[in-house]
Short mmCIF file of C-alpha atoms (C1' of nucleotides) in Angstrom, two decimals:
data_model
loop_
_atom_site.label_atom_id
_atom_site.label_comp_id
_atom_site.label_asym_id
_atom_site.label_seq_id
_atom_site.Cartn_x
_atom_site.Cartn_y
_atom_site.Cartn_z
CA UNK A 1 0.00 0.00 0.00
CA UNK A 2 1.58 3.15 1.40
CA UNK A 3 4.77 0.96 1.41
CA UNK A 4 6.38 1.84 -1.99
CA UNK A 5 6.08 5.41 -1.24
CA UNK A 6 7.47 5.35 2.36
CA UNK A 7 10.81 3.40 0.05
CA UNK A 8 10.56 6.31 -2.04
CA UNK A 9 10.40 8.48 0.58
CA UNK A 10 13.46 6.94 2.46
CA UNK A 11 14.91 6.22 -0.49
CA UNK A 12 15.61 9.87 -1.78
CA UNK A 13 16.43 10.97 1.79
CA UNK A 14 19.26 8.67 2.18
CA UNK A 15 20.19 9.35 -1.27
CA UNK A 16 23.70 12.14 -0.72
CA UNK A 17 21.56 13.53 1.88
CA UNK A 18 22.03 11.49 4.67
CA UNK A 19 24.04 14.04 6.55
CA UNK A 20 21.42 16.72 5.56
CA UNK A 21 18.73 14.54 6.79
CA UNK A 22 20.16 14.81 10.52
CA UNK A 23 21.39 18.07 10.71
CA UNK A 24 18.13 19.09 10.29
CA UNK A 25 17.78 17.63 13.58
CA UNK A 26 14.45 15.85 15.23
CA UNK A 27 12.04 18.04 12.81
CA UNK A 28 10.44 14.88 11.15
CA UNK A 29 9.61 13.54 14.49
CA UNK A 30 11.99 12.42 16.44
CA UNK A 31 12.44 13.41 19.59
CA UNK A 32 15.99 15.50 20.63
CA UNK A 33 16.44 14.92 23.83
CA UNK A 34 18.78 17.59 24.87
CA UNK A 35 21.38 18.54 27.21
CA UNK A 36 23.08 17.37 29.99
CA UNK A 37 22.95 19.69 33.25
CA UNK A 38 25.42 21.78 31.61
CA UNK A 39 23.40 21.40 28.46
CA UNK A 40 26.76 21.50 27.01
CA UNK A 41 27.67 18.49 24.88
CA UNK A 42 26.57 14.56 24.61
CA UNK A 43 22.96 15.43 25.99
CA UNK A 44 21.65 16.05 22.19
CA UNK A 45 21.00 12.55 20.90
CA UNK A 46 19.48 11.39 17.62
CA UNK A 47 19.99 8.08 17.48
CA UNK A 48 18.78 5.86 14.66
CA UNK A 49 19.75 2.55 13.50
CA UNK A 50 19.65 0.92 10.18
CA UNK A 51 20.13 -2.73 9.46
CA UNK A 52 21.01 -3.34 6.35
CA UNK A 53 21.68 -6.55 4.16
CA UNK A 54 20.03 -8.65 6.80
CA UNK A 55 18.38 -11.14 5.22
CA UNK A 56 14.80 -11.03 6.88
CA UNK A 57 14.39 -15.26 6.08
CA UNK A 58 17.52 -15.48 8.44
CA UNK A 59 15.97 -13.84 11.57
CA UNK A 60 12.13 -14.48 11.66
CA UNK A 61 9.06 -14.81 9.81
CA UNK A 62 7.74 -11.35 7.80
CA UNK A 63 5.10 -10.72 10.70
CA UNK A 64 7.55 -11.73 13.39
CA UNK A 65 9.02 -8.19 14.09
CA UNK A 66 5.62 -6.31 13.99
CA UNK A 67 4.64 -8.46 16.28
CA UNK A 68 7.98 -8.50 17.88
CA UNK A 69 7.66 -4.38 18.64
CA UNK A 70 4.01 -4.94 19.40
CA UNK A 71 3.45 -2.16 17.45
CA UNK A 72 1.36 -0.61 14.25
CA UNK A 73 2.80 -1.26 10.90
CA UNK A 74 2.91 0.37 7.63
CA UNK A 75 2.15 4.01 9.12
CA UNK A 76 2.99 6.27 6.48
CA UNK A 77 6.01 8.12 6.83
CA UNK A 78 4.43 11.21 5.94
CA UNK A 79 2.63 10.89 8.80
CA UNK A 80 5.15 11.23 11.47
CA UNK A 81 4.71 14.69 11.13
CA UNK A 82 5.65 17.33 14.68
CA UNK A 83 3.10 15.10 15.97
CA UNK A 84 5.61 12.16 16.53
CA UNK A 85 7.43 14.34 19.08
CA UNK A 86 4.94 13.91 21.64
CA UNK A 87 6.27 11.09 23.29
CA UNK A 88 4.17 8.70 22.09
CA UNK A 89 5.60 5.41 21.05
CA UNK A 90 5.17 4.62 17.24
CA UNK A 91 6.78 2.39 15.02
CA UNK A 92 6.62 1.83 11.73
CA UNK A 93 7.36 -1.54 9.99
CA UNK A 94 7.32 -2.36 6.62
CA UNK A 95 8.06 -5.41 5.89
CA UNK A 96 7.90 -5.75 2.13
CA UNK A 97 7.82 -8.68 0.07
CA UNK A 98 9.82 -11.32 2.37
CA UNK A 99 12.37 -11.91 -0.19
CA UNK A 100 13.92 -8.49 1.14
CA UNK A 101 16.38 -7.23 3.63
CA UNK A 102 15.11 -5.41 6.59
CA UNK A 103 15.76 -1.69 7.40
CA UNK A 104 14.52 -0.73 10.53
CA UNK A 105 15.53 3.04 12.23
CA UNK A 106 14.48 3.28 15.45
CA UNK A 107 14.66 7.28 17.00
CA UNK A 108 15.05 8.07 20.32
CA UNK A 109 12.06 9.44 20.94
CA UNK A 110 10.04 6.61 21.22
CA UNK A 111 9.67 6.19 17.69
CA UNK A 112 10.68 3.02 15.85
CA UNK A 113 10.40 3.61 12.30
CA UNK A 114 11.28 0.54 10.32
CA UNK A 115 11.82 0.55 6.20
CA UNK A 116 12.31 -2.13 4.47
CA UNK A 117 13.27 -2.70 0.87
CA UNK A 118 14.50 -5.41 -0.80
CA UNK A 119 16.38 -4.44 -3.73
CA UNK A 120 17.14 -1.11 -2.79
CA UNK A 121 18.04 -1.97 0.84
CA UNK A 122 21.87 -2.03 0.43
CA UNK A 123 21.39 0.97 -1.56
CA UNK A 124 19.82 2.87 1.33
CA UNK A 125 22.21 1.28 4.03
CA UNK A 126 24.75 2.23 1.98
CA UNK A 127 24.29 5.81 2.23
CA UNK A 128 24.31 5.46 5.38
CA UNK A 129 27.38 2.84 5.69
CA UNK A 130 29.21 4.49 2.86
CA UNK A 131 27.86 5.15 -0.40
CA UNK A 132 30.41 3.05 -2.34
CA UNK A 133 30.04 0.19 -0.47
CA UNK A 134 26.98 -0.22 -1.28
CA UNK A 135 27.51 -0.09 -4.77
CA UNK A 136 29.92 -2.35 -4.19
CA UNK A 137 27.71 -4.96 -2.42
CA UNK A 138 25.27 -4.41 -4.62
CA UNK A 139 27.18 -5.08 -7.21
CA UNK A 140 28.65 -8.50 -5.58
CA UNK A 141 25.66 -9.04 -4.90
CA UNK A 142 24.32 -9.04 -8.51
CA UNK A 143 27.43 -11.11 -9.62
CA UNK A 144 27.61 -13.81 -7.49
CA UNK A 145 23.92 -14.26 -8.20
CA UNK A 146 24.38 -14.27 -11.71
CA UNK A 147 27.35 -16.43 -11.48
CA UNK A 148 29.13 -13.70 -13.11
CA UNK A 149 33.09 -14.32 -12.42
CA UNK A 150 34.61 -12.80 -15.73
CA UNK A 151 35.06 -9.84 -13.73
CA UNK A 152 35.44 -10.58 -10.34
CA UNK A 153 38.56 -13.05 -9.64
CA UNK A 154 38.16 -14.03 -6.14
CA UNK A 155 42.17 -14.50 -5.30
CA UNK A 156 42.74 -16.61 -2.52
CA UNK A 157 45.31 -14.08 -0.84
CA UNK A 158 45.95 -13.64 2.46
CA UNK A 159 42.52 -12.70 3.38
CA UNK A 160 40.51 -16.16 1.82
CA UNK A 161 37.50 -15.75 0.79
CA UNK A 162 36.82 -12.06 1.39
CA UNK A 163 33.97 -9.97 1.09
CA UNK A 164 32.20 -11.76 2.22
CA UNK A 165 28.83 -10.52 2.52
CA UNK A 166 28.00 -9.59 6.27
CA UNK A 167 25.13 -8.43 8.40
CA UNK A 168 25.40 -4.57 8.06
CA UNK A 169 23.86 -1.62 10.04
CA UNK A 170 24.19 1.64 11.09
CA UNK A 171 24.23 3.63 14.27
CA UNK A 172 23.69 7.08 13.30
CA UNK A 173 24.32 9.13 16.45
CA UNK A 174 24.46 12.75 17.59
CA UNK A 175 27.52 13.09 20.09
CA UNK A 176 30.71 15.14 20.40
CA UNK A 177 32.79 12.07 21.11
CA UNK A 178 33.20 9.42 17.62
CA UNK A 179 33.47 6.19 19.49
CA UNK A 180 30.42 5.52 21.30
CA UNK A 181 30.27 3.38 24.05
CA UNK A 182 28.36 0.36 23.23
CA UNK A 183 29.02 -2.51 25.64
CA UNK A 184 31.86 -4.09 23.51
CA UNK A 185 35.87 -3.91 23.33
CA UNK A 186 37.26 -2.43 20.15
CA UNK A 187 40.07 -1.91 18.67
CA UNK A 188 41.01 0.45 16.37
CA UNK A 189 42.65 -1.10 13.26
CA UNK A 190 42.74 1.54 11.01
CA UNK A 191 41.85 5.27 9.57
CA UNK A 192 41.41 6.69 6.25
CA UNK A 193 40.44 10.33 5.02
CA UNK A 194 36.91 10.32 4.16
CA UNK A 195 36.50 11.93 0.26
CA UNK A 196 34.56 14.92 0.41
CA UNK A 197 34.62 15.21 4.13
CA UNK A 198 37.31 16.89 6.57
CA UNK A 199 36.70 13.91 8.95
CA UNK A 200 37.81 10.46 8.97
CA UNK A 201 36.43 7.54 8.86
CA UNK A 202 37.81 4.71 12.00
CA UNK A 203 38.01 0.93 11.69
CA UNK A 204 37.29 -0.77 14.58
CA UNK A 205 37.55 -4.73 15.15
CA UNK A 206 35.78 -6.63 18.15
CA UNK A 207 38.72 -7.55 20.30
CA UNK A 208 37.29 -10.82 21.16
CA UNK A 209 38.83 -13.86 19.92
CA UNK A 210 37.46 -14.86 16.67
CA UNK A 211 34.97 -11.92 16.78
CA UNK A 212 34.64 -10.70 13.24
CA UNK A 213 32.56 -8.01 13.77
CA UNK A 214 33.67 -4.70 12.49
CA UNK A 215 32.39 -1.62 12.74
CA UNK A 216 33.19 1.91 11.18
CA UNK A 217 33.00 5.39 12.78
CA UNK A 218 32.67 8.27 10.54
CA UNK A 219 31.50 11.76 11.26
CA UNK A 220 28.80 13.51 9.15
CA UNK A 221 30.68 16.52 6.55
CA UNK A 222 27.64 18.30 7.01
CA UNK A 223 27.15 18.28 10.77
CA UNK A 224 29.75 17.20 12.23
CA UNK A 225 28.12 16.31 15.39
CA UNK A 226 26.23 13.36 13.66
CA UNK A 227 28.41 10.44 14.03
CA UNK A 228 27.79 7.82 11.52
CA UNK A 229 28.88 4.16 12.89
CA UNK A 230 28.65 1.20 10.91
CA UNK A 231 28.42 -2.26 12.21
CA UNK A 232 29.10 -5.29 10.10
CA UNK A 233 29.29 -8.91 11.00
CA UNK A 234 27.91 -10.64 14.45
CA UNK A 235 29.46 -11.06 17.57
CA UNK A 236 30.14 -14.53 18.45
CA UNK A 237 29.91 -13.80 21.80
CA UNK A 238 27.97 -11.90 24.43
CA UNK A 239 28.17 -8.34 25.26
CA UNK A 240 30.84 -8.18 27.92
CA UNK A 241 29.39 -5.48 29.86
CA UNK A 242 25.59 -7.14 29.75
CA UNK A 243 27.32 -9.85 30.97
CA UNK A 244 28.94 -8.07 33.79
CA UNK A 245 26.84 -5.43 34.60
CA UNK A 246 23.61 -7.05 33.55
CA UNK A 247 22.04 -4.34 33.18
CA UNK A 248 19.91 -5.83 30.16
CA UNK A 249 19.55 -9.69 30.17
CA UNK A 250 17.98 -10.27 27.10
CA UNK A 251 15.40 -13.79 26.76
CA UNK A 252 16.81 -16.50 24.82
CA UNK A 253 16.72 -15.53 20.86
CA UNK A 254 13.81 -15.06 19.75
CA UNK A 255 15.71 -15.67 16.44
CA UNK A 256 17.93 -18.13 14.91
CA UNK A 257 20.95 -15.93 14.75
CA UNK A 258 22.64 -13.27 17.24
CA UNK A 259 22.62 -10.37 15.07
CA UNK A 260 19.30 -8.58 16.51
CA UNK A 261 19.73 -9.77 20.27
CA UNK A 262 23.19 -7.98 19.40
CA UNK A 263 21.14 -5.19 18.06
CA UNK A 264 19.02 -4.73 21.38
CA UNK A 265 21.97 -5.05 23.35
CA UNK A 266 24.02 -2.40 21.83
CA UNK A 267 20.84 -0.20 21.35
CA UNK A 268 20.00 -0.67 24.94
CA UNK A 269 23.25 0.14 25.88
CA UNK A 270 23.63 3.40 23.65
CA UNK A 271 20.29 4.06 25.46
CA UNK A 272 20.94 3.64 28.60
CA UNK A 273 24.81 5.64 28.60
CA UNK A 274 22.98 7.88 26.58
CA UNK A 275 19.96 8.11 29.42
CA UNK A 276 22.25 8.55 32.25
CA UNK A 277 23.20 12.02 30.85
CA UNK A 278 19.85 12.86 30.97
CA UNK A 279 18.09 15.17 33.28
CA UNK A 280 16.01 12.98 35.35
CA UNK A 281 12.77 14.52 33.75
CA UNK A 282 13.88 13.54 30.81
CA UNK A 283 15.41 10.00 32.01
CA UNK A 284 11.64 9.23 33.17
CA UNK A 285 10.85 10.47 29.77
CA UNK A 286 12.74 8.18 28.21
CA UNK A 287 11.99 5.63 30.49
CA UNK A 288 8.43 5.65 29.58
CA UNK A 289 8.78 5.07 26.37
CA UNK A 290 10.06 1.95 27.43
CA UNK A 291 10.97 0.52 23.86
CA UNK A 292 13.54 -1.73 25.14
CA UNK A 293 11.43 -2.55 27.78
CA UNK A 294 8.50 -3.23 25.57
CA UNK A 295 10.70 -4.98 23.10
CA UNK A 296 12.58 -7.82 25.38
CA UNK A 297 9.30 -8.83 26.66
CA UNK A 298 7.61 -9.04 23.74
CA UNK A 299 10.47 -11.35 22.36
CA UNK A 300 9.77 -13.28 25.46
CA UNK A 301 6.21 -13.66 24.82
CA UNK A 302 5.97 -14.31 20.70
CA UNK A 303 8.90 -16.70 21.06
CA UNK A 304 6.72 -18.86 23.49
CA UNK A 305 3.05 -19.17 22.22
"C1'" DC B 1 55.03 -5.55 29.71
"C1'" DG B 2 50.80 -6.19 27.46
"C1'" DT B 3 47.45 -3.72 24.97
"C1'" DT B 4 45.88 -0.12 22.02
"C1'" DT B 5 46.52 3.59 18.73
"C1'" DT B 6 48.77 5.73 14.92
"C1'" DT B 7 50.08 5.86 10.34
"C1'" DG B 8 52.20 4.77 5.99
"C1'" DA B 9 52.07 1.06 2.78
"C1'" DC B 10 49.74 -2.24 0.32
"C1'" DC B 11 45.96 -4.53 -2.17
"C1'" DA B 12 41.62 -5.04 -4.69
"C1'" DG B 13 37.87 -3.15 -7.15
"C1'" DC B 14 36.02 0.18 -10.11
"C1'" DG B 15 35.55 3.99 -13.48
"C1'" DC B 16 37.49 6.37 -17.21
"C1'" DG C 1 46.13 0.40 -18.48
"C1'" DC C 2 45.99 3.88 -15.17
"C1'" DG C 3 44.50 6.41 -11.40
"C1'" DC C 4 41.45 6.79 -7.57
"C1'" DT C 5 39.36 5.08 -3.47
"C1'" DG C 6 38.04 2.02 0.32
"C1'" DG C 7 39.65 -1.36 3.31
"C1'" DT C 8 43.32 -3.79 5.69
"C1'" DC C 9 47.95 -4.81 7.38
"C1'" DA C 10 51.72 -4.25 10.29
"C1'" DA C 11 55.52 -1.87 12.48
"C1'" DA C 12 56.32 1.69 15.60
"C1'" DA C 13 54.77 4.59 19.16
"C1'" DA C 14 51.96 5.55 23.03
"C1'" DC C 15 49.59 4.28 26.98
"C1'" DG C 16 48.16 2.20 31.45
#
DNA sequence: CGTTTTTGACCAGCGC
DNA sequence: GCGCTGGTCAAAAACG
């Protein structure tokens, strides 16, 4: 129904305009939760995630999720509106045809807005991952189904098989400080000049053993407090600091793979760090909104009928 | 002393 | 084929 428009709609805003969409800040709904006490510095927070190239078949059924948030699906974009700054929990899933990745962004504000596509996903994580990956995947994509290899010669260097295709999404995050604290250990492998932007872009590697996940922190060239950071790959293990501190103990998966209990976790813990700066008005707020609280429960529930 | 960060070099893929 | 760019490696430096 309203579904190929709200990909439209997503899809031009990620299109080169990624960093324009957030510096316009929370207008389109979601909430900006300002200030510390100081009102000085990590207090503004727009966070939004966006999975991308997750295969949907590999983590639950097409109504699963829905039904996972508890929530209404298919609102129109359009419809977020000012309105979707009053507090009120909304999310929006569209799940599309099944065969399709999954692109949820879920704001701060107590608004979960979920876009899917299935094509165009990669496209639209992209932008937000790094444009020319996407092509890139895309492209990989598009030649490994086709069986296309007079292009593409696969070396077996050092690396083995690489590129491979992993679970990718995107933490895009107002804060002053580039690496967010998100429950795991990182270590910074690399940095490279971003094109077209006076920031650079980090590489980051779980230091767990055998960990592959990745992730990549870049900073937007429009606003620079909009910090763009890229997951790819799954943990392999827990979140150390759930584990220690507990402060989220998530049910057993709902799903068949980590990647969205990995997900929660590290949204729950960008939440919560995020929630401690908070005046307490605004923690109980926050608190009310209850999306992770809403969402671990509900896992709970729809994963035993 | 072990771990992490920095940084230049290297490699692969892509467009022209 | 060449140049550009993103991603990764690895040695050295910095840090706790």
């Amino acid at each position: 129904m309203s579904g190929y428009h709200e990909r439209e709609h997503f899809r031009s805003l990620f299109h080169d305009e990624l960093a324009a969409l957030f510096s316009q800040r929370p207008t389109d709904g979601a909430a900006c939760i300002s200030g510390g006490p100081s009102g000085s510095d990590t207090g503004a927070i727009f966070p939004a995630v966006t999975f991308t190239d997750v295969p949907l078949g590999s983590m639950m059924d097409n109504d699963a999720l829905p039904r996972v948030f508890g929530l209404s699906c298919s609102a129109p974009l359009d419809a977020l509106g000012p309105g979707g700054r009053t507090g009120s929990p909304e999310l929006m899933v569209d799940v599309g045809n099944g065969s399709g990745s999954l692109t949820p962004t879920f704001g701060c504000g107590g608004r979960v807005t979920t876009v899917t596509t299935n094509s165009s996903t990669s496209s639209l994580s992209a932008e937000a991952a790094g444009e020319e990956d996407a092509d890139r995947c895309k492209k990989e994509e598009q030649q490994e189904e086709e069986g296309d290899t007079s292009k593409k010669v696969k070396k077996p260097n050092k690396q083995g098989e690489r590129r491979q295709r992993e679970p990718r999404f995107a933490f895009v995050t107002e804060s002053e400080v580039d690496h967010l604290e998100d429950g795991y250990r990182w270590r910074k492998y690399g940095q490279k000049a971003v094109k077209n932007s006076p920031y650079p872009r980090s590489y980051y590697r779980c230091t767990t053993q055998k960990c592959p996940v990745k992730k990549r922190v870049e900073r937007s060239y429009q606003n620079s407090t909009i910090v763009i950071t890229t997951y790819e790959g799954r943990h392999t293990h827990r979140c150390p600091a759930t584990v220690r501190g507990s402060t989220l103990l998530l049910p057993p998966p709902l799903m068949s793979t980590s990647f969205f209990q990995d997900l929660v976790m590290q949204q729950a813990h960008q939440l919560n760090s995020t929630a401690n700066q908070m005046l307490p008005l605004q923690q109980l707020e926050f608190s009310h909104y209850g999306l992770l609280q809403d969402m671990v429960p509900s896992l709970a529930h729809h994963g035993q009928p």
